[in-house]
GROMACS .gro file of C-alpha atoms in nm:
model
  376
    1UNK     CA    1  -1.756   3.976   0.248
    2UNK     CA    2  -1.583   3.916  -0.097
    3UNK     CA    3  -1.475   3.579   0.012
    4UNK     CA    4  -1.837   3.477   0.045
    5UNK     CA    5  -1.935   3.583  -0.316
    6UNK     CA    6  -2.033   3.285  -0.500
    7UNK     CA    7  -2.089   3.471  -0.827
    8UNK     CA    8  -1.728   3.409  -0.970
    9UNK     CA    9  -1.637   3.495  -1.335
   10UNK     CA   10  -1.350   3.251  -1.312
   11UNK     CA   11  -1.421   2.926  -1.127
   12UNK     CA   12  -1.163   2.687  -0.968
   13UNK     CA   13  -1.219   2.381  -1.154
   14UNK     CA   14  -1.535   2.386  -1.342
   15UNK     CA   15  -1.651   2.128  -1.591
   16UNK     CA   16  -1.541   2.165  -1.944
   17UNK     CA   17  -1.706   2.056  -2.252
   18UNK     CA   18  -1.530   1.893  -2.560
   19UNK     CA   19  -1.791   1.932  -2.809
   20UNK     CA   20  -1.913   1.565  -2.840
   21UNK     CA   21  -2.135   1.565  -2.537
   22UNK     CA   22  -2.469   1.625  -2.729
   23UNK     CA   23  -2.420   1.334  -2.982
   24UNK     CA   24  -2.337   1.101  -2.706
   25UNK     CA   25  -2.634   1.204  -2.497
   26UNK     CA   26  -2.858   1.163  -2.809
   27UNK     CA   27  -2.726   0.819  -2.853
   28UNK     CA   28  -2.820   0.746  -2.486
   29UNK     CA   29  -3.178   0.881  -2.542
   30UNK     CA   30  -3.225   0.707  -2.857
   31UNK     CA   31  -3.131   0.371  -2.687
   32UNK     CA   32  -3.424   0.403  -2.467
   33UNK     CA   33  -3.185   0.345  -2.162
   34UNK     CA   34  -3.250   0.626  -1.901
   35UNK     CA   35  -3.248   0.447  -1.554
   36UNK     CA   36  -2.920   0.298  -1.411
   37UNK     CA   37  -2.726   0.067  -1.612
   38UNK     CA   38  -2.739   0.044  -1.982
   39UNK     CA   39  -2.516  -0.007  -2.281
   40UNK     CA   40  -2.312   0.312  -2.253
   41UNK     CA   41  -2.252   0.222  -1.890
   42UNK     CA   42  -2.088  -0.093  -2.012
   43UNK     CA   43  -1.897   0.098  -2.265
   44UNK     CA   44  -1.759   0.354  -2.010
   45UNK     CA   45  -1.665   0.055  -1.780
   46UNK     CA   46  -1.466  -0.082  -2.073
   47UNK     CA   47  -1.274   0.245  -2.125
   48UNK     CA   48  -1.175   0.251  -1.753
   49UNK     CA   49  -1.075  -0.120  -1.765
   50UNK     CA   50  -0.868  -0.038  -2.085
   51UNK     CA   51  -0.692   0.269  -1.924
   52UNK     CA   52  -0.617   0.094  -1.596
   53UNK     CA   53  -0.559  -0.267  -1.706
   54UNK     CA   54  -0.803  -0.396  -1.451
   55UNK     CA   55  -1.014  -0.715  -1.499
   56UNK     CA   56  -1.332  -0.567  -1.354
   57UNK     CA   57  -1.520  -0.232  -1.320
   58UNK     CA   58  -1.838  -0.115  -1.175
   59UNK     CA   59  -1.944   0.232  -1.261
   60UNK     CA   60  -2.136   0.389  -0.970
   61UNK     CA   61  -2.311   0.718  -0.898
   62UNK     CA   62  -2.003   0.870  -0.693
   63UNK     CA   63  -1.669   0.789  -0.570
   64UNK     CA   64  -1.805   0.800  -0.228
   65UNK     CA   65  -2.038   0.526  -0.304
   66UNK     CA   66  -1.726   0.321  -0.445
   67UNK     CA   67  -1.537   0.357  -0.114
   68UNK     CA   68  -1.853   0.234   0.080
   69UNK     CA   69  -1.906  -0.058  -0.135
   70UNK     CA   70  -1.521  -0.141  -0.129
   71UNK     CA   71  -1.550  -0.163   0.251
   72UNK     CA   72  -1.861  -0.375   0.244
   73UNK     CA   73  -1.706  -0.599  -0.011
   74UNK     CA   74  -1.404  -0.656   0.215
   75UNK     CA   75  -1.649  -0.767   0.498
   76UNK     CA   76  -1.560  -0.436   0.705
   77UNK     CA   77  -1.820  -0.358   0.960
   78UNK     CA   78  -1.887  -0.228   1.322
   79UNK     CA   79  -1.569  -0.216   1.543
   80UNK     CA   80  -1.334  -0.279   1.270
   81UNK     CA   81  -1.044  -0.035   1.220
   82UNK     CA   82  -0.951   0.124   0.880
   83UNK     CA   83  -0.636   0.348   0.833
   84UNK     CA   84  -0.708   0.669   0.634
   85UNK     CA   85  -0.508   0.967   0.510
   86UNK     CA   86  -0.582   1.268   0.729
   87UNK     CA   87  -0.499   1.516   0.451
   88UNK     CA   88  -0.771   1.431   0.213
   89UNK     CA   89  -1.133   1.532   0.138
   90UNK     CA   90  -1.391   1.382   0.395
   91UNK     CA   91  -1.544   1.156   0.158
   92UNK     CA   92  -1.229   0.932   0.191
   93UNK     CA   93  -1.292   0.863   0.547
   94UNK     CA   94  -1.693   0.897   0.584
   95UNK     CA   95  -1.788   0.565   0.436
   96UNK     CA   96  -1.569   0.419   0.725
   97UNK     CA   97  -1.837   0.563   0.958
   98UNK     CA   98  -2.098   0.444   0.738
   99UNK     CA   99  -2.012   0.072   0.803
  100UNK     CA  100  -1.964   0.153   1.187
  101UNK     CA  101  -1.584   0.101   1.156
  102UNK     CA  102  -1.323   0.300   1.332
  103UNK     CA  103  -1.092   0.540   1.129
  104UNK     CA  104  -0.736   0.582   1.228
  105UNK     CA  105  -0.561   0.886   1.061
  106UNK     CA  106  -0.215   0.901   0.923
  107UNK     CA  107  -0.028   1.225   0.826
  108UNK     CA  108   0.110   1.329   0.491
  109UNK     CA  109   0.486   1.313   0.405
  110UNK     CA  110   0.630   1.647   0.269
  111UNK     CA  111   0.743   1.525  -0.072
  112UNK     CA  112   0.428   1.441  -0.223
  113UNK     CA  113   0.170   1.544   0.035
  114UNK     CA  114   0.030   1.198   0.040
  115UNK     CA  115   0.019   0.927   0.308
  116UNK     CA  116   0.348   0.884   0.493
  117UNK     CA  117   0.473   0.525   0.473
  118UNK     CA  118   0.674   0.545   0.802
  119UNK     CA  119   0.381   0.670   0.985
  120UNK     CA  120   0.159   0.408   0.828
  121UNK     CA  121   0.399   0.131   0.958
  122UNK     CA  122   0.401   0.271   1.294
  123UNK     CA  123   0.018   0.299   1.300
  124UNK     CA  124   0.004  -0.084   1.201
  125UNK     CA  125   0.258  -0.181   1.453
  126UNK     CA  126   0.092   0.022   1.750
  127UNK     CA  127  -0.244  -0.136   1.658
  128UNK     CA  128  -0.090  -0.480   1.659
  129UNK     CA  129   0.030  -0.419   2.004
  130UNK     CA  130  -0.337  -0.389   2.106
  131UNK     CA  131  -0.416  -0.712   1.909
  132UNK     CA  132  -0.599  -0.491   1.644
  133UNK     CA  133  -0.540  -0.581   1.275
  134UNK     CA  134  -0.665  -0.312   1.055
  135UNK     CA  135  -0.896  -0.437   0.809
  136UNK     CA  136  -0.808  -0.188   0.510
  137UNK     CA  137  -0.578   0.094   0.443
  138UNK     CA  138  -0.719   0.381   0.221
  139UNK     CA  139  -0.462   0.609   0.073
  140UNK     CA  140  -0.531   0.895  -0.171
  141UNK     CA  141  -0.338   1.050  -0.456
  142UNK     CA  142  -0.382   1.428  -0.326
  143UNK     CA  143  -0.473   1.681  -0.608
  144UNK     CA  144  -0.383   1.402  -0.865
  145UNK     CA  145  -0.026   1.368  -0.749
  146UNK     CA  146   0.069   0.992  -0.721
  147UNK     CA  147   0.158   0.869  -0.371
  148UNK     CA  148   0.437   0.648  -0.277
  149UNK     CA  149   0.254   0.364  -0.403
  150UNK     CA  150   0.545   0.087  -0.379
  151UNK     CA  151   0.625   0.182  -0.020
  152UNK     CA  152   0.258   0.164   0.097
  153UNK     CA  153   0.186  -0.141  -0.095
  154UNK     CA  154   0.490  -0.316   0.059
  155UNK     CA  155   0.357  -0.233   0.412
  156UNK     CA  156   0.004  -0.353   0.331
  157UNK     CA  157   0.130  -0.679   0.187
  158UNK     CA  158   0.391  -0.732   0.476
  159UNK     CA  159   0.099  -0.717   0.715
  160UNK     CA  160  -0.156  -0.876   0.496
  161UNK     CA  161  -0.392  -0.575   0.492
  162UNK     CA  162  -0.603  -0.493   0.186
  163UNK     CA  163  -0.514  -0.163   0.008
  164UNK     CA  164  -0.781   0.066  -0.125
  165UNK     CA  165  -0.648   0.308  -0.365
  166UNK     CA  166  -0.851   0.643  -0.368
  167UNK     CA  167  -0.767   0.782  -0.725
  168UNK     CA  168  -1.069   0.995  -0.730
  169UNK     CA  169  -0.850   1.311  -0.816
  170UNK     CA  170  -0.601   1.112  -1.023
  171UNK     CA  171  -0.750   0.982  -1.343
  172UNK     CA  172  -0.466   0.969  -1.608
  173UNK     CA  173  -0.178   1.011  -1.351
  174UNK     CA  174   0.070   0.730  -1.361
  175UNK     CA  175   0.330   0.579  -1.119
  176UNK     CA  176   0.636   0.384  -1.264
  177UNK     CA  177   0.446   0.390  -1.596
  178UNK     CA  178   0.133   0.219  -1.441
  179UNK     CA  179  -0.188   0.416  -1.427
  180UNK     CA  180  -0.358   0.541  -1.137
  181UNK     CA  181  -0.647   0.293  -1.053
  182UNK     CA  182  -0.410   0.007  -1.101
  183UNK     CA  183  -0.254  -0.033  -0.766
  184UNK     CA  184  -0.490  -0.140  -0.488
  185UNK     CA  185  -0.682  -0.455  -0.423
  186UNK     CA  186  -0.961  -0.208  -0.496
  187UNK     CA  187  -0.929   0.123  -0.665
  188UNK     CA  188  -1.176   0.394  -0.710
  189UNK     CA  189  -1.238   0.702  -0.920
  190UNK     CA  190  -1.462   1.001  -0.895
  191UNK     CA  191  -1.619   1.191  -1.189
  192UNK     CA  192  -1.789   1.463  -1.006
  193UNK     CA  193  -1.832   1.798  -1.182
  194UNK     CA  194  -1.496   1.944  -1.074
  195UNK     CA  195  -1.302   1.638  -1.176
  196UNK     CA  196  -1.069   1.628  -1.503
  197UNK     CA  197  -1.358   1.449  -1.674
  198UNK     CA  198  -1.715   1.445  -1.543
  199UNK     CA  199  -2.033   1.232  -1.573
  200UNK     CA  200  -2.202   1.507  -1.381
  201UNK     CA  201  -2.195   1.297  -1.060
  202UNK     CA  202  -2.034   0.947  -1.075
  203UNK     CA  203  -1.779   0.726  -0.967
  204UNK     CA  204  -1.617   0.379  -1.043
  205UNK     CA  205  -1.479   0.080  -0.841
  206UNK     CA  206  -1.205  -0.127  -1.018
  207UNK     CA  207  -1.051  -0.463  -0.907
  208UNK     CA  208  -0.887  -0.771  -1.051
  209UNK     CA  209  -1.085  -0.990  -0.802
  210UNK     CA  210  -1.390  -1.139  -0.972
  211UNK     CA  211  -1.579  -1.197  -0.632
  212UNK     CA  212  -1.531  -0.851  -0.508
  213UNK     CA  213  -1.672  -0.705  -0.839
  214UNK     CA  214  -1.966  -0.947  -0.829
  215UNK     CA  215  -2.043  -0.837  -0.474
  216UNK     CA  216  -2.007  -0.458  -0.542
  217UNK     CA  217  -2.242  -0.489  -0.852
  218UNK     CA  218  -2.497  -0.676  -0.652
  219UNK     CA  219  -2.490  -0.431  -0.360
  220UNK     CA  220  -2.526  -0.137  -0.594
  221UNK     CA  221  -2.841  -0.288  -0.733
  222UNK     CA  222  -3.021  -0.286  -0.416
  223UNK     CA  223  -2.903  -0.652  -0.342
  224UNK     CA  224  -3.157  -0.762  -0.589
  225UNK     CA  225  -3.182  -1.122  -0.692
  226UNK     CA  226  -3.098  -1.194  -1.062
  227UNK     CA  227  -3.318  -1.475  -1.076
  228UNK     CA  228  -3.643  -1.399  -0.863
  229UNK     CA  229  -3.810  -1.065  -0.925
  230UNK     CA  230  -3.837  -0.837  -0.606
  231UNK     CA  231  -3.628  -1.076  -0.391
  232UNK     CA  232  -3.330  -0.909  -0.212
  233UNK     CA  233  -3.073  -1.094  -0.008
  234UNK     CA  234  -2.954  -0.814   0.212
  235UNK     CA  235  -2.930  -0.444   0.249
  236UNK     CA  236  -2.851  -0.297  -0.091
  237UNK     CA  237  -2.802   0.052  -0.243
  238UNK     CA  238  -2.907   0.264  -0.535
  239UNK     CA  239  -2.554   0.327  -0.634
  240UNK     CA  240  -2.539   0.239  -1.012
  241UNK     CA  241  -2.425   0.493  -1.277
  242UNK     CA  242  -2.693   0.591  -1.516
  243UNK     CA  243  -2.673   0.548  -1.891
  244UNK     CA  244  -2.717   0.928  -1.931
  245UNK     CA  245  -2.428   1.000  -1.705
  246UNK     CA  246  -2.199   0.740  -1.877
  247UNK     CA  247  -2.282   0.906  -2.209
  248UNK     CA  248  -2.146   1.223  -2.075
  249UNK     CA  249  -1.838   1.052  -1.950
  250UNK     CA  250  -1.773   0.872  -2.278
  251UNK     CA  251  -1.776   1.211  -2.460
  252UNK     CA  252  -1.533   1.352  -2.208
  253UNK     CA  253  -1.310   1.055  -2.218
  254UNK     CA  254  -1.202   1.129  -2.553
  255UNK     CA  255  -1.048   1.438  -2.440
  256UNK     CA  256  -0.876   1.317  -2.117
  257UNK     CA  257  -0.503   1.348  -2.235
  258UNK     CA  258  -0.554   1.680  -2.395
  259UNK     CA  259  -0.735   1.836  -2.078
  260UNK     CA  260  -0.439   1.684  -1.863
  261UNK     CA  261  -0.186   1.846  -2.077
  262UNK     CA  262  -0.364   2.184  -2.057
  263UNK     CA  263  -0.388   2.148  -1.689
  264UNK     CA  264  -0.031   2.087  -1.667
  265UNK     CA  265   0.042   2.393  -1.877
  266UNK     CA  266  -0.164   2.589  -1.640
  267UNK     CA  267   0.035   2.452  -1.343
  268UNK     CA  268   0.365   2.528  -1.491
  269UNK     CA  269   0.248   2.880  -1.579
  270UNK     CA  270   0.170   2.963  -1.208
  271UNK     CA  271   0.532   2.850  -1.128
  272UNK     CA  272   0.650   3.130  -1.350
  273UNK     CA  273   0.553   3.365  -1.079
  274UNK     CA  274   0.862   3.255  -0.893
  275UNK     CA  275   1.075   3.420  -1.150
  276UNK     CA  276   0.960   3.762  -1.027
  277UNK     CA  277   0.946   3.662  -0.646
  278UNK     CA  278   0.996   3.327  -0.491
  279UNK     CA  279   0.660   3.262  -0.336
  280UNK     CA  280   0.520   2.919  -0.432
  281UNK     CA  281   0.624   2.582  -0.331
  282UNK     CA  282   0.468   2.257  -0.466
  283UNK     CA  283   0.517   1.878  -0.421
  284UNK     CA  284   0.878   1.780  -0.529
  285UNK     CA  285   0.930   1.652  -0.889
  286UNK     CA  286   0.952   1.260  -0.904
  287UNK     CA  287   1.045   1.148  -1.229
  288UNK     CA  288   0.877   0.802  -1.202
  289UNK     CA  289   0.536   0.988  -1.151
  290UNK     CA  290   0.315   1.202  -1.365
  291UNK     CA  291   0.037   1.386  -1.198
  292UNK     CA  292  -0.328   1.437  -1.336
  293UNK     CA  293  -0.286   1.811  -1.231
  294UNK     CA  294  -0.637   1.792  -1.115
  295UNK     CA  295  -0.580   2.104  -0.909
  296UNK     CA  296  -0.325   2.366  -0.913
  297UNK     CA  297  -0.219   2.355  -0.557
  298UNK     CA  298   0.072   2.551  -0.393
  299UNK     CA  299   0.209   2.650  -0.040
  300UNK     CA  300   0.279   3.019   0.021
  301UNK     CA  301   0.538   3.165   0.273
  302UNK     CA  302   0.269   3.269   0.547
  303UNK     CA  303  -0.077   3.232   0.631
  304UNK     CA  304  -0.125   3.615   0.600
  305UNK     CA  305  -0.013   3.613   0.230
  306UNK     CA  306  -0.232   3.326   0.155
  307UNK     CA  307  -0.539   3.482   0.314
  308UNK     CA  308  -0.453   3.824   0.128
  309UNK     CA  309  -0.438   3.637  -0.199
  310UNK     CA  310  -0.776   3.463  -0.161
  311UNK     CA  311  -0.939   3.789  -0.058
  312UNK     CA  312  -0.792   3.987  -0.343
  313UNK     CA  313  -0.887   3.709  -0.597
  314UNK     CA  314  -1.231   3.699  -0.480
  315UNK     CA  315  -1.264   4.071  -0.507
  316UNK     CA  316  -1.167   4.025  -0.885
  317UNK     CA  317  -1.446   3.755  -0.897
  318UNK     CA  318  -1.182   3.480  -0.925
  319UNK     CA  319  -1.236   3.159  -0.719
  320UNK     CA  320  -0.948   3.043  -0.507
  321UNK     CA  321  -0.976   2.792  -0.204
  322UNK     CA  322  -0.769   2.690   0.082
  323UNK     CA  323  -0.671   2.320   0.114
  324UNK     CA  324  -0.921   2.065   0.296
  325UNK     CA  325  -0.894   2.079   0.685
  326UNK     CA  326  -0.727   1.785   0.807
  327UNK     CA  327  -0.974   1.520   0.908
  328UNK     CA  328  -0.831   1.462   1.249
  329UNK     CA  329  -0.922   1.829   1.314
  330UNK     CA  330  -1.274   1.812   1.221
  331UNK     CA  331  -1.526   1.800   1.511
  332UNK     CA  332  -1.668   1.464   1.418
  333UNK     CA  333  -1.326   1.306   1.403
  334UNK     CA  334  -1.143   1.470   1.667
  335UNK     CA  335  -1.136   1.172   1.912
  336UNK     CA  336  -0.991   0.932   1.665
  337UNK     CA  337  -0.637   0.799   1.691
  338UNK     CA  338  -0.402   0.984   1.471
  339UNK     CA  339  -0.030   0.941   1.370
  340UNK     CA  340   0.108   1.294   1.297
  341UNK     CA  341   0.415   1.495   1.220
  342UNK     CA  342   0.238   1.821   1.153
  343UNK     CA  343   0.261   1.804   0.788
  344UNK     CA  344  -0.122   1.802   0.713
  345UNK     CA  345  -0.160   2.106   0.954
  346UNK     CA  346   0.125   2.287   0.774
  347UNK     CA  347  -0.041   2.241   0.434
  348UNK     CA  348  -0.361   2.359   0.565
  349UNK     CA  349  -0.224   2.668   0.698
  350UNK     CA  350  -0.039   2.774   0.390
  351UNK     CA  351  -0.215   2.603   0.093
  352UNK     CA  352  -0.395   2.758  -0.192
  353UNK     CA  353  -0.575   2.627  -0.498
  354UNK     CA  354  -0.587   2.838  -0.805
  355UNK     CA  355  -0.823   2.832  -1.113
  356UNK     CA  356  -0.716   2.536  -1.334
  357UNK     CA  357  -1.007   2.425  -1.556
  358UNK     CA  358  -0.907   2.279  -1.889
  359UNK     CA  359  -1.120   2.553  -2.039
  360UNK     CA  360  -0.937   2.839  -1.868
  361UNK     CA  361  -0.845   3.106  -2.135
  362UNK     CA  362  -0.497   3.271  -2.167
  363UNK     CA  363  -0.625   3.608  -2.085
  364UNK     CA  364  -0.805   3.471  -1.779
  365UNK     CA  365  -0.469   3.330  -1.659
  366UNK     CA  366  -0.301   3.640  -1.718
  367UNK     CA  367  -0.551   3.834  -1.511
  368UNK     CA  368  -0.506   3.576  -1.215
  369UNK     CA  369  -0.118   3.587  -1.237
  370UNK     CA  370  -0.122   3.985  -1.248
  371UNK     CA  371  -0.356   3.983  -0.941
  372UNK     CA  372  -0.134   3.753  -0.756
  373UNK     CA  373   0.175   3.956  -0.837
  374UNK     CA  374   0.014   4.268  -0.735
  375UNK     CA  375  -0.050   4.111  -0.392
  376UNK     CA  376   0.311   4.038  -0.364
   0.00000   0.00000   0.00000
């Protein structure tokens, strides 16, 4: 079937090179630091701290590792409850299972497609009636579009629950002038190959809490003693970012604003299809928020139109994808408590992600738009 053809000519969100990568990688090689850690890791962490205004940053080998270590640093373990967003990539919730904790899923609200504050409050109160106090709340900025941070934070502070900001998709996004990554007790980023900037594989954890940062750094280095060689005071992990990866990230970081601007232009261009036929809908414009436009994500009028669009694009060797399946619908999480209004299921039924890499050429986007219009 065409939908299973992985040999696309136009990919959804491929990594894009800015031209500086070779020079930065050469610097890393010449430094002699190839293994995890190194001077370019320190420099990359400094860039992230500068961007977010955070006091501490630990660069890691994935965003998933960052969430895992965030949970461990907060002392979360078997039997604890952690509230998660059901409309998110599975890596937002899997680390909860890593530590033996219990995920509780909360639906999205229709304005931003992010965690619904009203349902979050309901979940916290319902758990409280059972004498269960959630040990953390993990919310995600979906597709780079900022969540209702102030409302979520108010609920977390009211009930004294640590807030973990999953900003894996939102590097460069802002809320009320403050950057994504600046809002939770702990925040995380991802630099996977399909993100706005990439370190090939990589992530970072940010916090203003020195003890949390120290704990995370320790665990990411196999819980190794800094004083006695080959002494380890607990179960640690090989989660540190390598100097080579950080070099790639530094080269990419120089182009962050330019690439977000380009991705915004691509998103706005797809919206122009509605001038011919009203077909797309998207999160509502909120003047106090600026997206990273990580993915160009839209809703279509029907499941049938969505499926026909994906099929036709794939026939033209153009990658397009459905949205993630809500986590409460995955077999591995189907028995977990969930607070739902049907929003995530609606998004899954009608959602489509269209090619939006920063390197997408004008003629490629015209081809995509002409193909979509032909389907309509």
